Short mmCIF file of C-alpha atoms in Angstrom, two decimals:
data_model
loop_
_atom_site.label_atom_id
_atom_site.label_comp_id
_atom_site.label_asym_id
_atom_site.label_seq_id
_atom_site.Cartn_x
_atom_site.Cartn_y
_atom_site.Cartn_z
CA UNK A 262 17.13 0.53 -18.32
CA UNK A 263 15.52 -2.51 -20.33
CA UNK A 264 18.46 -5.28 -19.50
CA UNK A 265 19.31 -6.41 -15.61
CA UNK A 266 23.21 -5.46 -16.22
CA UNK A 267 21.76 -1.89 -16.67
CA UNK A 268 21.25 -1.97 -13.18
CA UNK A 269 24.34 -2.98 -11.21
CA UNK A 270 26.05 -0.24 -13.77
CA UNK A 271 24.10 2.85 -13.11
CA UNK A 272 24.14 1.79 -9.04
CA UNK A 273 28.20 2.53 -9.68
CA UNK A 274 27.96 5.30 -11.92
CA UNK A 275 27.84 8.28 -9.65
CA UNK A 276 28.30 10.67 -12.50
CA UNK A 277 28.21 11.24 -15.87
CA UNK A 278 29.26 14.54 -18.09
CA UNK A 279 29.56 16.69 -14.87
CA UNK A 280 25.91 16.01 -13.84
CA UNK A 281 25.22 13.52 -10.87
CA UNK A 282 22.98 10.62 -11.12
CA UNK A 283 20.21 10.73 -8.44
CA UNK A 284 17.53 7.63 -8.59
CA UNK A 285 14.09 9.10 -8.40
CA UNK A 286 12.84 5.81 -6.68
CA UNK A 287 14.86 6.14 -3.77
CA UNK A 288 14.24 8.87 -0.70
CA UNK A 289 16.23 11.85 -0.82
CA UNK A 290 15.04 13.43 -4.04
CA UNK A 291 15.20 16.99 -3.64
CA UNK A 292 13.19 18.84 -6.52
CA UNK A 293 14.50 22.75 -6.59
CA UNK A 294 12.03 25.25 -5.61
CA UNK A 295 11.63 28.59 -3.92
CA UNK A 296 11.13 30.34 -0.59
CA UNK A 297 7.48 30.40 -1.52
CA UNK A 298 7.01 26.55 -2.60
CA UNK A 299 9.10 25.85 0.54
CA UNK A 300 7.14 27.45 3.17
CA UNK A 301 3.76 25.81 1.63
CA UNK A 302 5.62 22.47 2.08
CA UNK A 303 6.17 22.90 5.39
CA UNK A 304 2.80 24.03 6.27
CA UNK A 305 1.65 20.85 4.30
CA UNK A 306 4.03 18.62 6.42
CA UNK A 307 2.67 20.19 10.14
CA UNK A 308 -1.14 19.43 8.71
CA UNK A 309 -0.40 15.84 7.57
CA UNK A 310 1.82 14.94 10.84
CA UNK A 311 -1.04 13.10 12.96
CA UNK A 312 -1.65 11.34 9.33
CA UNK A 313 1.79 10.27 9.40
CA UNK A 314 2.38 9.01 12.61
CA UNK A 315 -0.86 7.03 12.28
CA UNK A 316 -0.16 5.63 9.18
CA UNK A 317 2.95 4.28 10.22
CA UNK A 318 1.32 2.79 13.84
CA UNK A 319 -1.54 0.76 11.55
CA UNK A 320 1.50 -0.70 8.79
CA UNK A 321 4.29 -1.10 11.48
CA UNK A 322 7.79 -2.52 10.53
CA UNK A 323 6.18 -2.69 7.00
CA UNK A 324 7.94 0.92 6.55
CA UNK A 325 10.52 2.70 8.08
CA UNK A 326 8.41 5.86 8.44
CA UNK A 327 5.51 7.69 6.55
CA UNK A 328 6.77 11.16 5.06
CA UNK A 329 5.40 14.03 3.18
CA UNK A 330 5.70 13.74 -0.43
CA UNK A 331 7.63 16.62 -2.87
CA UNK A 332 7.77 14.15 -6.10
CA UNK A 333 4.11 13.12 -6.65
CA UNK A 334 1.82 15.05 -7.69
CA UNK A 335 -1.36 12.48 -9.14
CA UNK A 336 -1.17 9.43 -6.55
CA UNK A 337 -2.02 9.02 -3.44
CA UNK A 338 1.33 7.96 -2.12
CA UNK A 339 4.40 5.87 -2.97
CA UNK A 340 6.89 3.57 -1.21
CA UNK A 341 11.02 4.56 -1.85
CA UNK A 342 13.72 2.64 -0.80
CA UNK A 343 16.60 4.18 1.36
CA UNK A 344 19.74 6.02 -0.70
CA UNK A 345 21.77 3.40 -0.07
CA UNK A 346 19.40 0.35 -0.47
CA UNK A 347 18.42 -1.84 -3.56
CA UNK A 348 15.91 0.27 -6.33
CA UNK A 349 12.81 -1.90 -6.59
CA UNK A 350 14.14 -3.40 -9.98
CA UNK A 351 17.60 -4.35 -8.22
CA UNK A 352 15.54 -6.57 -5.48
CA UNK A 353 13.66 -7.98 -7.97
CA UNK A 354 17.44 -9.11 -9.80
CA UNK A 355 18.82 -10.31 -6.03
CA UNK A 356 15.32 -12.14 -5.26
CA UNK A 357 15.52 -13.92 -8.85
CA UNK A 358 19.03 -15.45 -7.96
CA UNK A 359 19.72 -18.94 -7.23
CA UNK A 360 22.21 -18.87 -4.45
CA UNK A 361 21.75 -15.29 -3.29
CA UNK A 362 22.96 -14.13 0.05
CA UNK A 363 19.75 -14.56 2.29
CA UNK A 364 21.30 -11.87 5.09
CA UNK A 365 22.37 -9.25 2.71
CA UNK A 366 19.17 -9.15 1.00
CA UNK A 367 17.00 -8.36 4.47
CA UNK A 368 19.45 -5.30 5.23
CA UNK A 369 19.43 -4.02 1.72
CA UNK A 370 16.27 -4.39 1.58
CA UNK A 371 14.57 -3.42 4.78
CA UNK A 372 14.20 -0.05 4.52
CA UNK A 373 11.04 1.26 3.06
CA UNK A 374 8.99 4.69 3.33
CA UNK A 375 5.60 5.61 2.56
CA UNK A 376 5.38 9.12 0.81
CA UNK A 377 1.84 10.33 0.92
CA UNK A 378 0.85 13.13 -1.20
CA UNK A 379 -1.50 16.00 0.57
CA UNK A 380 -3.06 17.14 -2.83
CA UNK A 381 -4.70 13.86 -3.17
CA UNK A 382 -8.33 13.77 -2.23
CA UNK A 383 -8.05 10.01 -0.74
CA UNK A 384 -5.11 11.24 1.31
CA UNK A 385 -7.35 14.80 2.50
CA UNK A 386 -10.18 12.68 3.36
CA UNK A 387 -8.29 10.08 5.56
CA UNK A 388 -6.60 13.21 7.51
CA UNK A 389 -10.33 14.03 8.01
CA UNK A 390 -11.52 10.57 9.11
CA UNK A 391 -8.98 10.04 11.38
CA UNK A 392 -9.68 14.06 12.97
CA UNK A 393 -12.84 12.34 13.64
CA UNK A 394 -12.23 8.84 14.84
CA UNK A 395 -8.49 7.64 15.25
CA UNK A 396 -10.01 4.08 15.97
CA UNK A 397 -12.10 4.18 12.31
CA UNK A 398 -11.62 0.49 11.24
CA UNK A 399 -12.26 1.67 7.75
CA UNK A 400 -9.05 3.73 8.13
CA UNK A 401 -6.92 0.72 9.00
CA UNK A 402 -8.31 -1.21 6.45
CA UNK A 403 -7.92 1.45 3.68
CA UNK A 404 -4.16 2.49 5.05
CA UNK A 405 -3.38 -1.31 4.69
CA UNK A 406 -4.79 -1.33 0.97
CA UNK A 407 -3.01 1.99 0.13
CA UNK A 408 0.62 0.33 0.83
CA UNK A 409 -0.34 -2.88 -1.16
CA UNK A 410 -1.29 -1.06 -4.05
CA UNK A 411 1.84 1.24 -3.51
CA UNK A 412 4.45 -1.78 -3.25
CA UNK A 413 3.44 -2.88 -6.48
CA UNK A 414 2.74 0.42 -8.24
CA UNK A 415 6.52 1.03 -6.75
CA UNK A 416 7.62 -2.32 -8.35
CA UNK A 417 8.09 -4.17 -5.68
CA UNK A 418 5.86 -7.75 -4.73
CA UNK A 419 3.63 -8.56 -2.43
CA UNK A 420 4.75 -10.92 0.79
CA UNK A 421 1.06 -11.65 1.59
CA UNK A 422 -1.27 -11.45 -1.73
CA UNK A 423 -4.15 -13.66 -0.04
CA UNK A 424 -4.65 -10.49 2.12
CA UNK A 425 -4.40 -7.77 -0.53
CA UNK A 426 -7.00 -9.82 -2.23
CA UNK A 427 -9.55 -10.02 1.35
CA UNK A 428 -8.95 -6.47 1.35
CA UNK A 429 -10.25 -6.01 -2.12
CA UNK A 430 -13.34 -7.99 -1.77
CA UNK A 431 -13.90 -6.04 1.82
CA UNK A 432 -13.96 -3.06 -0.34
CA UNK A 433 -16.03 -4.45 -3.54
CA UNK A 434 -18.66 -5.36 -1.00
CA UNK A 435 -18.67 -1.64 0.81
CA UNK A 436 -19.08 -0.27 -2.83
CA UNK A 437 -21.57 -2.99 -3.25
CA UNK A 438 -23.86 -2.09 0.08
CA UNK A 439 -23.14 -5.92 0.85
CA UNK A 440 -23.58 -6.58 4.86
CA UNK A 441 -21.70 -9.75 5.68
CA UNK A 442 -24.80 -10.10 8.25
CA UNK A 443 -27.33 -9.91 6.23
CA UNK A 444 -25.36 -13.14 3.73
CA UNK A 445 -25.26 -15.01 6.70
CA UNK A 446 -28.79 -14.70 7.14
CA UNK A 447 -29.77 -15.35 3.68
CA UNK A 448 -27.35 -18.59 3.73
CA UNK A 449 -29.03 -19.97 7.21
CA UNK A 450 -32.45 -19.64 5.08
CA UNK A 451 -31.88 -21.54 2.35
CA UNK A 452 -30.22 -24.36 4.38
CA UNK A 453 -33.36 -24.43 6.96
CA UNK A 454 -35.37 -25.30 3.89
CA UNK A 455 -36.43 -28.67 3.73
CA UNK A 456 -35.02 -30.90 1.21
CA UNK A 457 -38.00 -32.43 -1.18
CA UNK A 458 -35.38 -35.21 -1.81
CA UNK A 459 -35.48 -36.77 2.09
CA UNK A 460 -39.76 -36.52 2.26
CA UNK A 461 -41.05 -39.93 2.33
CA UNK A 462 -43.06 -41.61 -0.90
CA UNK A 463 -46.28 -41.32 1.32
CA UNK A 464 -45.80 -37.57 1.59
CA UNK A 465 -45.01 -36.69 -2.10
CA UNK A 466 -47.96 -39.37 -3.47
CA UNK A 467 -50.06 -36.96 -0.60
CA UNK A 468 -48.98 -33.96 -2.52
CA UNK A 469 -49.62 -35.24 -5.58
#
């Protein structure tokens, strides 16, 4: 779908040719499988529950709730809108309108979830963390940057990009061995050091 009329059509169009029309951006999506691929889903889901239920405590009324994924299989996680809600493209349409309907779009829009996917190794390695420490600051931090980076790889935009962008340099700095400390201490240094501009004559003809 390349123009925005695409959109409103499709969102009407239940079915075409005998075959339904399911969005794969939207929750709901149920990919066929068999006993076997079911039962390891469900063993995935009762491992990655404490995940869930802490992810969705540290990001709030940012989602609706923080689910299991069955669609991804690369990323770490994604964020679908409910089946009856606007796509990602469609709220980018009703947010791009002059005298849209401010109410309608908060309803339509509201409802977000956070699929994670357990065969990621940033998603296995959080579940670990937080086995060790549910009060890891790190975790919050990275939970936080994992739903920025999933509202936009989802299509959507960001409300607050001034903290997506704190969260980045928090993280360049970690990779970077960088103690905030340690800056502060080098700063207080260099302004402790006397300027050679406020010495009087006497002293720099002395040093001369």
């Amino acid at each position: 779908m390349i123009e925005p009329i695409d959109e409103y059509c499709v969102q009407q169009l239940k079915e075409y040719e005998g075959k339904k029309l399911v969005c794969a951006s939207k929750e709901g999506l149920s990919l066929s499988e068999n006993e076997e691929e079911e039962k390891i889903k469900e063993e995935e889901k009762e491992k990655f529950e404490e995940l869930c239920k802490i992810m969705k405590e540290i990001l709030g009324d940012k989602v609706e709730k923080v689910v299991v994924s069955e669609r991804l299989s690369d990323s770490p996680c994604i964020l679908v809108t409910g089946e009856y809600g606007w796509s990602a493209n469609m709220e980018r349409i009703m947010k791009a309108q002059a005298l849209r309907d401010s109410s309608m779009s908060t309803y339509m829009s509201s409802r977000k979830t956070m699929e994670i996917n357990p065969r990621n190794p940033i998603i296995f390695e959080l579940k670990n963390r937080i086995e060790m420490d549910k009060n890891d600051k790190t975790v919050k931090d990275l939970v936080n940057l994992l739903s920025d980076t999933a509202l936009l790889t989802s299509g959507f935009s960001l409300d607050e990009p001034h903290l997506f962008a704190q969260r980045i340099h928090r993280m360049i700095k970690l990779g970077l061995s960088i103690d905030d400390e340690e800056i502060e201490e080098t700063q207080e240094k260099f302004e402790n050091i006397p300027s050679l501009d406020n010495q009087p004559d006497d002293e720099m003809e002395a040093v001369d």
